[in-house]
Amino acid sequence: MSHAGKRTSQHRDHDREDRDQKRRPAHTQETSSKDELVVYRILCPDKAIGSVIGKGGKVINSIRQQTNAKVKVVDPYPGADKRVILVYCYVKHRDLKHSDIDADDDDREPVCAAQNALLKVHDAIVDALAVNSDSDDEEANILVPASQAASVIGKSGSVIKRLRSVSKSFIKVKPKDPSDVTHSCAMSFDNFVQITGDARAVKKALFAVSTIIYKCPSKENISLETSIDELPPTIILPSELPVYPASSLYSVSDASMPSGHPSLSILGAPSHGSHVPEFTVPTDAHGGVPIYHSMVPAIPTYNTPKCSGELLLRVACPADKIGLVIGKGGVTIKSIRKESGARVDVDDAKNDKEESIITIASTEPPMM
């Protein structure tokens, strides 16, 4: 990876502007009406975010100091498998003639502090993923609002075709899919821009795409908040989350529900005369677990005698996802308890287990 060794007077002036901004109150910096905001959002796989932040924030703080840009990690979104990293800065004016995507690597100068930081964050992500990968290919994923994505694509795809040709990388743009829970980290107007190829190709394409974003200010309002809104009382589970049946769905045997009862077909037929149905989770069009207001299915009565008892469901959750279920300060799980009236317990003991068990229990009233 090459870096330009000579800094232009424009960049020295920009550094002075950043130092001046640091002397202003924080709220003045964030809401400045005179300076223009340049913001990028790069996606980092969950498994790499710790390395990108570094022990005690060492890595991310180093990027901030080297570039004078704002770099923030957004709280995790339920169901998303990547974290959003906000990278932004303020500029007095945009130099729309700056930079040529055909330029050699050594001749490329960052158009602003935020772009410089974006490229360094990308390097940190690549380094973190390289530890467990033998592939020479790299990948960069960024969120781009629709107005800017249109500029990246160009009329009849002319711009993106040229970007692919010049960088020798593969660039794909796709809008947010509301039905895909892994897309929860994107706003409604966002597009996912994915760049893949060898290290040099990806870096060159990322530079070119981020330059276009710099030259074409977003028409949409991009939030700079790192905390996400409180979630509604809905259980949102990652698509890869396995769900296993409890050893006993009803804690007491209920002879009023025969093994051949048609209502059990909803949950799966019992075996060997057991009255405990097998819990089967339906999947959506993408093979993921859909969003439920209740993970406990309703059983029609079919004019059968009443049945009652404690309904028990156990869900196995990957240990690295349990924080999403609990929520910040326990807000998500408390909301689920309050709205459902069920007892929800999480076995999140700090150990070497790869999964945590979520136990959901409630006493069901008799069904007539």
Coordinates of C-alpha atoms in Angstrom, one line a residue:
M1 CA 0.0 0.0 0.0
S2 CA 1.5 3.3 -1.1
H3 CA 0.9 6.7 0.4
A4 CA 1.7 10.1 -1.1
G5 CA 4.7 11.5 0.8
K6 CA 4.1 15.1 -0.1
R7 CA 1.3 17.1 1.3
T8 CA -0.3 20.0 -0.7
S9 CA -0.9 23.4 0.7
Q10 CA -4.6 22.6 0.4
H11 CA -4.2 19.8 2.9
R12 CA -2.1 21.9 5.3
D13 CA -4.9 24.5 5.2
H14 CA -7.4 21.8 5.8
D15 CA -5.5 20.6 8.9
R16 CA -5.5 24.1 10.2
E17 CA -9.3 24.3 9.7
D18 CA -9.7 21.0 11.6
R19 CA -7.6 22.3 14.5
D20 CA -9.8 25.5 14.5
Q21 CA -12.9 23.3 14.6
K22 CA -11.5 21.4 17.6
R23 CA -11.4 24.6 19.6
R24 CA -15.1 25.2 18.9
P25 CA -17.8 23.7 21.1
A26 CA -18.8 20.2 20.1
H27 CA -22.3 21.2 19.1
T28 CA -21.0 24.0 16.9
Q29 CA -18.8 21.5 15.0
E30 CA -21.7 19.1 14.5
T31 CA -24.3 21.6 13.3
S32 CA -22.1 24.1 11.4
S33 CA -24.2 25.8 8.7
K34 CA -21.1 27.2 6.9
D35 CA -19.2 24.0 6.5
E36 CA -20.3 21.1 4.3
L37 CA -20.6 17.6 5.7
V38 CA -18.9 14.8 4.0
V39 CA -19.9 11.4 5.4
Y40 CA -19.2 7.8 4.6
R41 CA -20.6 4.6 6.1
I42 CA -18.5 1.5 5.8
L43 CA -19.7 -1.9 7.0
C44 CA -17.5 -4.1 9.2
P45 CA -18.2 -7.8 9.8
D46 CA -19.1 -8.5 13.4
K47 CA -16.2 -10.8 13.9
A48 CA -13.7 -8.0 12.9
I49 CA -15.1 -5.0 14.8
G50 CA -13.0 -5.7 17.9
S51 CA -9.8 -5.6 16.0
V52 CA -10.8 -2.5 14.1
I53 CA -11.5 -0.7 17.4
G54 CA -8.3 -2.1 19.0
K55 CA -7.5 -2.7 22.6
G56 CA -8.7 0.4 24.5
G57 CA -9.6 2.0 21.2
K58 CA -6.0 2.1 20.1
V59 CA -6.5 1.4 16.4
I60 CA -9.6 3.6 15.8
N61 CA -8.0 6.4 17.8
S62 CA -4.9 6.2 15.7
I63 CA -7.0 6.7 12.6
R64 CA -8.7 9.7 14.1
Q65 CA -5.4 11.3 15.0
Q66 CA -3.8 10.6 11.6
T67 CA -6.7 11.9 9.6
N68 CA -8.4 14.5 11.8
A69 CA -11.7 12.9 10.7
K70 CA -14.6 11.8 12.9
V71 CA -14.7 8.0 13.2
K72 CA -17.6 6.4 15.2
V73 CA -18.9 2.9 15.5
V74 CA -22.7 2.6 15.5
D75 CA -24.4 0.3 18.0
P76 CA -25.3 -3.1 16.6
Y77 CA -28.6 -3.5 14.7
P78 CA -30.7 -6.6 15.6
G79 CA -30.2 -9.2 12.9
A80 CA -27.5 -7.4 11.0
D81 CA -24.2 -9.3 10.6
K82 CA -22.2 -6.2 10.0
R83 CA -21.5 -3.0 12.1
V84 CA -21.8 0.5 10.6
I85 CA -18.7 2.7 11.0
L86 CA -19.4 6.4 10.5
V87 CA -16.6 8.4 9.0
Y88 CA -17.1 12.1 8.4
C89 CA -15.6 15.6 8.3
Y90 CA -16.6 19.1 7.5
V91 CA -15.2 21.1 4.6
K92 CA -15.4 24.8 3.7
H93 CA -16.0 24.0 0.0
R94 CA -15.9 20.9 -2.2
D95 CA -13.2 20.8 -4.8
L96 CA -15.2 19.2 -7.6
K97 CA -12.2 19.0 -9.9
H98 CA -10.0 17.2 -7.4
S99 CA -8.7 13.7 -8.2
D100 CA -8.7 11.5 -11.2
I101 CA -9.8 7.9 -10.9
D102 CA -7.4 7.0 -13.7
A103 CA -4.4 8.3 -11.7
D104 CA -1.8 5.8 -10.4
D105 CA -1.9 4.8 -6.8
D106 CA 1.1 7.0 -5.9
D107 CA -0.5 10.1 -7.4
R108 CA -3.9 9.8 -5.6
E109 CA -4.4 12.4 -2.8
P110 CA -7.5 12.0 -0.5
V111 CA -10.1 14.6 -1.4
C112 CA -10.8 15.2 2.3
A113 CA -10.0 14.0 5.8
A114 CA -13.1 11.6 5.8
Q115 CA -12.0 9.8 2.7
N116 CA -8.5 9.4 4.1
A117 CA -10.0 7.9 7.2
L118 CA -12.3 5.7 5.2
L119 CA -9.4 4.1 3.4
K120 CA -7.6 3.5 6.6
V121 CA -10.6 1.9 8.2
H122 CA -10.9 -0.3 5.2
D123 CA -7.3 -1.4 5.7
A124 CA -8.0 -2.1 9.3
I125 CA -11.0 -4.3 8.4
V126 CA -8.9 -6.2 5.8
D127 CA -6.1 -6.7 8.3
A128 CA -8.5 -8.1 10.9
L129 CA -10.1 -10.5 8.4
A130 CA -6.8 -11.6 7.0
V131 CA -5.9 -13.4 10.2
N132 CA -8.4 -16.2 9.5
S133 CA -8.4 -16.1 5.7
D134 CA -6.0 -17.4 3.1
S135 CA -7.7 -15.7 0.2
D136 CA -6.0 -13.0 -1.8
D137 CA -9.3 -11.3 -2.6
E138 CA -10.7 -8.5 -0.6
E139 CA -14.1 -6.9 -0.1
A140 CA -15.4 -3.5 0.8
N141 CA -19.0 -2.7 1.7
I142 CA -20.4 0.7 2.1
L143 CA -23.9 2.2 2.5
V144 CA -24.7 4.9 -0.1
P145 CA -28.0 6.9 -0.2
A146 CA -30.1 6.6 -3.4
S147 CA -29.2 10.1 -4.7
Q148 CA -25.4 9.3 -4.5
A149 CA -25.8 5.7 -5.7
A150 CA -27.4 7.1 -8.9
S151 CA -24.2 9.1 -9.5
V152 CA -22.1 6.0 -8.9
I153 CA -24.1 4.0 -11.4
G154 CA -24.4 6.8 -14.0
K155 CA -26.7 7.0 -17.0
S156 CA -27.4 3.5 -18.4
G157 CA -24.6 2.3 -16.0
S158 CA -21.9 4.2 -17.8
V159 CA -20.1 5.3 -14.7
I160 CA -20.0 2.0 -12.9
K161 CA -18.9 0.2 -16.1
R162 CA -16.0 2.6 -16.3
L163 CA -15.1 2.1 -12.6
R164 CA -15.1 -1.7 -13.1
S165 CA -12.9 -1.3 -16.2
V166 CA -10.4 1.1 -14.6
S167 CA -10.1 -0.6 -11.2
K168 CA -10.3 -4.2 -12.5
S169 CA -12.7 -4.9 -9.6
F170 CA -16.3 -6.1 -9.4
I171 CA -18.7 -3.5 -8.1
K172 CA -22.3 -4.3 -7.3
V173 CA -25.1 -1.9 -6.1
K174 CA -28.3 -3.2 -4.6
P175 CA -31.1 -1.4 -2.7
K176 CA -32.1 -2.3 0.8
D177 CA -34.4 -5.3 1.1
P178 CA -36.8 -4.7 3.9
S179 CA -37.5 -8.4 4.2
D180 CA -33.9 -9.2 4.8
V181 CA -33.1 -8.9 8.5
T182 CA -29.4 -8.5 7.8
H183 CA -30.2 -5.2 6.0
S184 CA -31.5 -3.7 9.2
C185 CA -28.3 -1.6 9.5
A186 CA -29.3 0.4 6.4
M187 CA -31.8 3.3 6.1
S188 CA -34.8 3.0 3.9
F189 CA -33.1 5.1 1.1
D190 CA -29.8 3.2 1.3
N191 CA -28.1 1.1 -1.3
F192 CA -25.4 -1.5 -0.5
V193 CA -22.3 -1.0 -2.6
Q194 CA -20.1 -4.1 -2.6
I195 CA -16.6 -4.0 -4.1
T196 CA -14.6 -7.2 -4.5
G197 CA -11.3 -8.1 -6.2
D198 CA -7.6 -8.1 -5.3
A199 CA -6.2 -5.7 -2.8
R200 CA -5.1 -3.0 -5.3
A201 CA -8.3 -3.2 -7.3
V202 CA -10.6 -2.9 -4.3
K203 CA -8.6 0.0 -2.9
K204 CA -8.7 1.8 -6.2
A205 CA -12.4 1.3 -6.7
L206 CA -13.2 2.4 -3.1
F207 CA -11.2 5.5 -3.7
A208 CA -13.1 6.2 -6.9
V209 CA -16.5 5.5 -5.5
S210 CA -15.9 7.6 -2.4
T211 CA -14.6 10.4 -4.6
I212 CA -17.9 10.4 -6.5
I213 CA -19.8 10.5 -3.2
Y214 CA -17.6 13.5 -2.1
K215 CA -18.4 15.3 -5.3
C216 CA -22.2 14.6 -5.2
P217 CA -23.6 15.7 -1.8
S218 CA -26.4 13.5 -0.5
K219 CA -29.9 14.7 -0.8
E220 CA -31.0 12.5 2.1
N221 CA -30.5 13.2 5.7
I222 CA -27.9 10.8 7.2
S223 CA -27.9 10.5 11.0
L224 CA -24.6 10.9 12.8
E225 CA -26.0 9.2 15.9
T226 CA -24.3 6.1 17.1
S227 CA -27.1 4.9 19.3
I228 CA -30.1 3.3 17.6
D229 CA -33.8 3.9 18.5
E230 CA -35.4 1.7 21.1
L231 CA -36.7 -1.4 19.5
P232 CA -40.4 -2.3 19.4
P233 CA -41.4 -5.3 21.5
T234 CA -40.7 -7.8 18.7
I235 CA -38.3 -10.7 18.8
I236 CA -35.9 -10.3 15.9
L237 CA -33.5 -13.2 15.5
P238 CA -30.5 -13.4 13.1
S239 CA -31.1 -15.6 10.1
E240 CA -28.5 -18.1 11.2
L241 CA -30.1 -18.5 14.6
P242 CA -30.9 -22.2 15.2
V243 CA -34.1 -23.0 17.2
Y244 CA -34.4 -26.2 19.1
P245 CA -37.5 -27.7 20.8
A246 CA -37.6 -27.7 24.5
S247 CA -37.2 -31.1 26.3
S248 CA -40.8 -30.5 27.5
L249 CA -43.1 -28.1 25.8
Y250 CA -45.6 -28.6 28.6
S251 CA -44.2 -29.1 32.0
V252 CA -47.1 -31.4 32.9
S253 CA -48.5 -34.2 30.8
D254 CA -52.0 -33.4 29.5
A255 CA -53.9 -36.5 28.6
S256 CA -56.7 -34.3 27.0
M257 CA -54.5 -33.8 23.9
P258 CA -54.2 -37.2 22.2
S259 CA -51.1 -37.9 20.1
G260 CA -53.0 -38.0 16.9
H261 CA -54.8 -34.8 17.4
P262 CA -54.9 -32.6 14.2
S263 CA -53.8 -29.5 16.0
L264 CA -50.4 -31.1 16.5
S265 CA -49.7 -31.0 12.8
I266 CA -48.9 -27.4 13.1
L267 CA -46.0 -28.2 15.4
G268 CA -45.0 -31.6 14.0
A269 CA -46.2 -35.0 14.9
P270 CA -45.0 -36.5 18.2
S271 CA -43.2 -39.8 18.3
H272 CA -43.5 -42.9 20.5
G273 CA -46.8 -41.8 22.1
S274 CA -45.2 -38.6 23.5
H275 CA -47.5 -35.6 24.0
V276 CA -44.6 -33.2 23.3
P277 CA -44.8 -31.8 19.8
E278 CA -41.6 -31.0 17.8
F279 CA -41.2 -27.3 17.2
T280 CA -40.6 -26.5 13.6
V281 CA -39.6 -22.9 12.5
P282 CA -40.9 -21.8 9.1
T283 CA -38.5 -19.7 7.0
D284 CA -38.9 -16.8 4.8
A285 CA -38.0 -16.5 1.1
H286 CA -34.4 -16.0 2.0
G287 CA -34.2 -19.0 4.3
G288 CA -34.0 -16.9 7.4
V289 CA -36.2 -16.8 10.5
P290 CA -39.1 -14.4 10.1
I291 CA -40.0 -11.7 12.6
Y292 CA -42.6 -12.8 15.1
H293 CA -44.6 -10.9 17.7
S294 CA -44.7 -14.2 19.5
M295 CA -42.4 -17.2 19.0
V296 CA -45.1 -19.4 20.6
P297 CA -47.5 -20.7 17.9
A298 CA -51.2 -20.8 18.5
I299 CA -52.9 -24.2 18.7
P300 CA -56.5 -24.3 17.4
T301 CA -58.9 -26.1 19.7
Y302 CA -61.0 -28.1 17.3
N303 CA -63.7 -28.4 20.0
T304 CA -61.3 -30.5 22.1
P305 CA -61.3 -30.6 25.9
K306 CA -59.4 -28.0 27.7
C307 CA -55.6 -28.2 28.2
S308 CA -53.5 -26.1 30.4
G309 CA -50.0 -25.9 31.9
E310 CA -46.7 -24.1 31.7
L311 CA -45.6 -23.5 28.1
L312 CA -41.9 -23.8 27.8
L313 CA -39.7 -22.9 24.8
R314 CA -35.9 -22.9 24.7
V315 CA -34.0 -21.1 21.9
A316 CA -30.3 -21.6 21.3
C317 CA -28.6 -18.3 20.4
P318 CA -25.0 -17.8 19.2
A319 CA -23.0 -16.3 22.0
D320 CA -21.9 -13.4 19.9
K321 CA -25.5 -12.5 19.2
I322 CA -26.9 -12.6 22.7
G323 CA -26.3 -8.9 23.2
L324 CA -28.7 -8.1 20.4
V325 CA -31.4 -10.1 22.2
I326 CA -30.8 -8.5 25.6
G327 CA -30.4 -4.9 24.2
K328 CA -28.5 -2.0 25.6
G329 CA -29.1 -2.0 29.4
G330 CA -31.5 -4.9 28.9
V331 CA -34.0 -2.7 27.1
T332 CA -35.0 -5.2 24.4
I333 CA -35.6 -8.2 26.7
K334 CA -37.4 -6.1 29.3
S335 CA -39.7 -4.8 26.5
I336 CA -40.4 -8.4 25.4
R337 CA -41.2 -9.5 29.0
K338 CA -43.5 -6.5 29.5
E339 CA -45.5 -6.9 26.2
S340 CA -45.8 -10.6 26.2
G341 CA -46.2 -11.3 29.9
A342 CA -43.9 -14.3 29.6
R343 CA -40.9 -15.1 31.6
V344 CA -37.8 -14.7 29.5
D345 CA -34.5 -15.8 31.0
V346 CA -31.1 -15.8 29.3
D347 CA -28.2 -18.0 30.2
D348 CA -25.4 -15.6 29.2
A349 CA -22.8 -16.8 31.6
K350 CA -19.3 -15.9 30.6
N351 CA -17.8 -19.2 29.6
D352 CA -16.4 -21.0 26.5
K353 CA -19.9 -22.0 25.2
E354 CA -20.6 -21.1 21.6
E355 CA -24.3 -20.7 22.4
S356 CA -26.5 -19.2 25.1
I357 CA -29.9 -20.7 25.9
I358 CA -32.9 -18.4 26.0
T359 CA -35.8 -19.9 28.0
I360 CA -39.3 -18.5 27.4
A361 CA -42.0 -19.7 29.8
S362 CA -45.6 -18.8 30.5
T363 CA -48.6 -20.3 32.2
E364 CA -51.3 -20.8 29.6
P365 CA -55.0 -20.4 30.6
P366 CA -57.3 -23.4 29.9
M367 CA -58.5 -23.5 26.3
M368 CA -62.2 -24.3 26.0

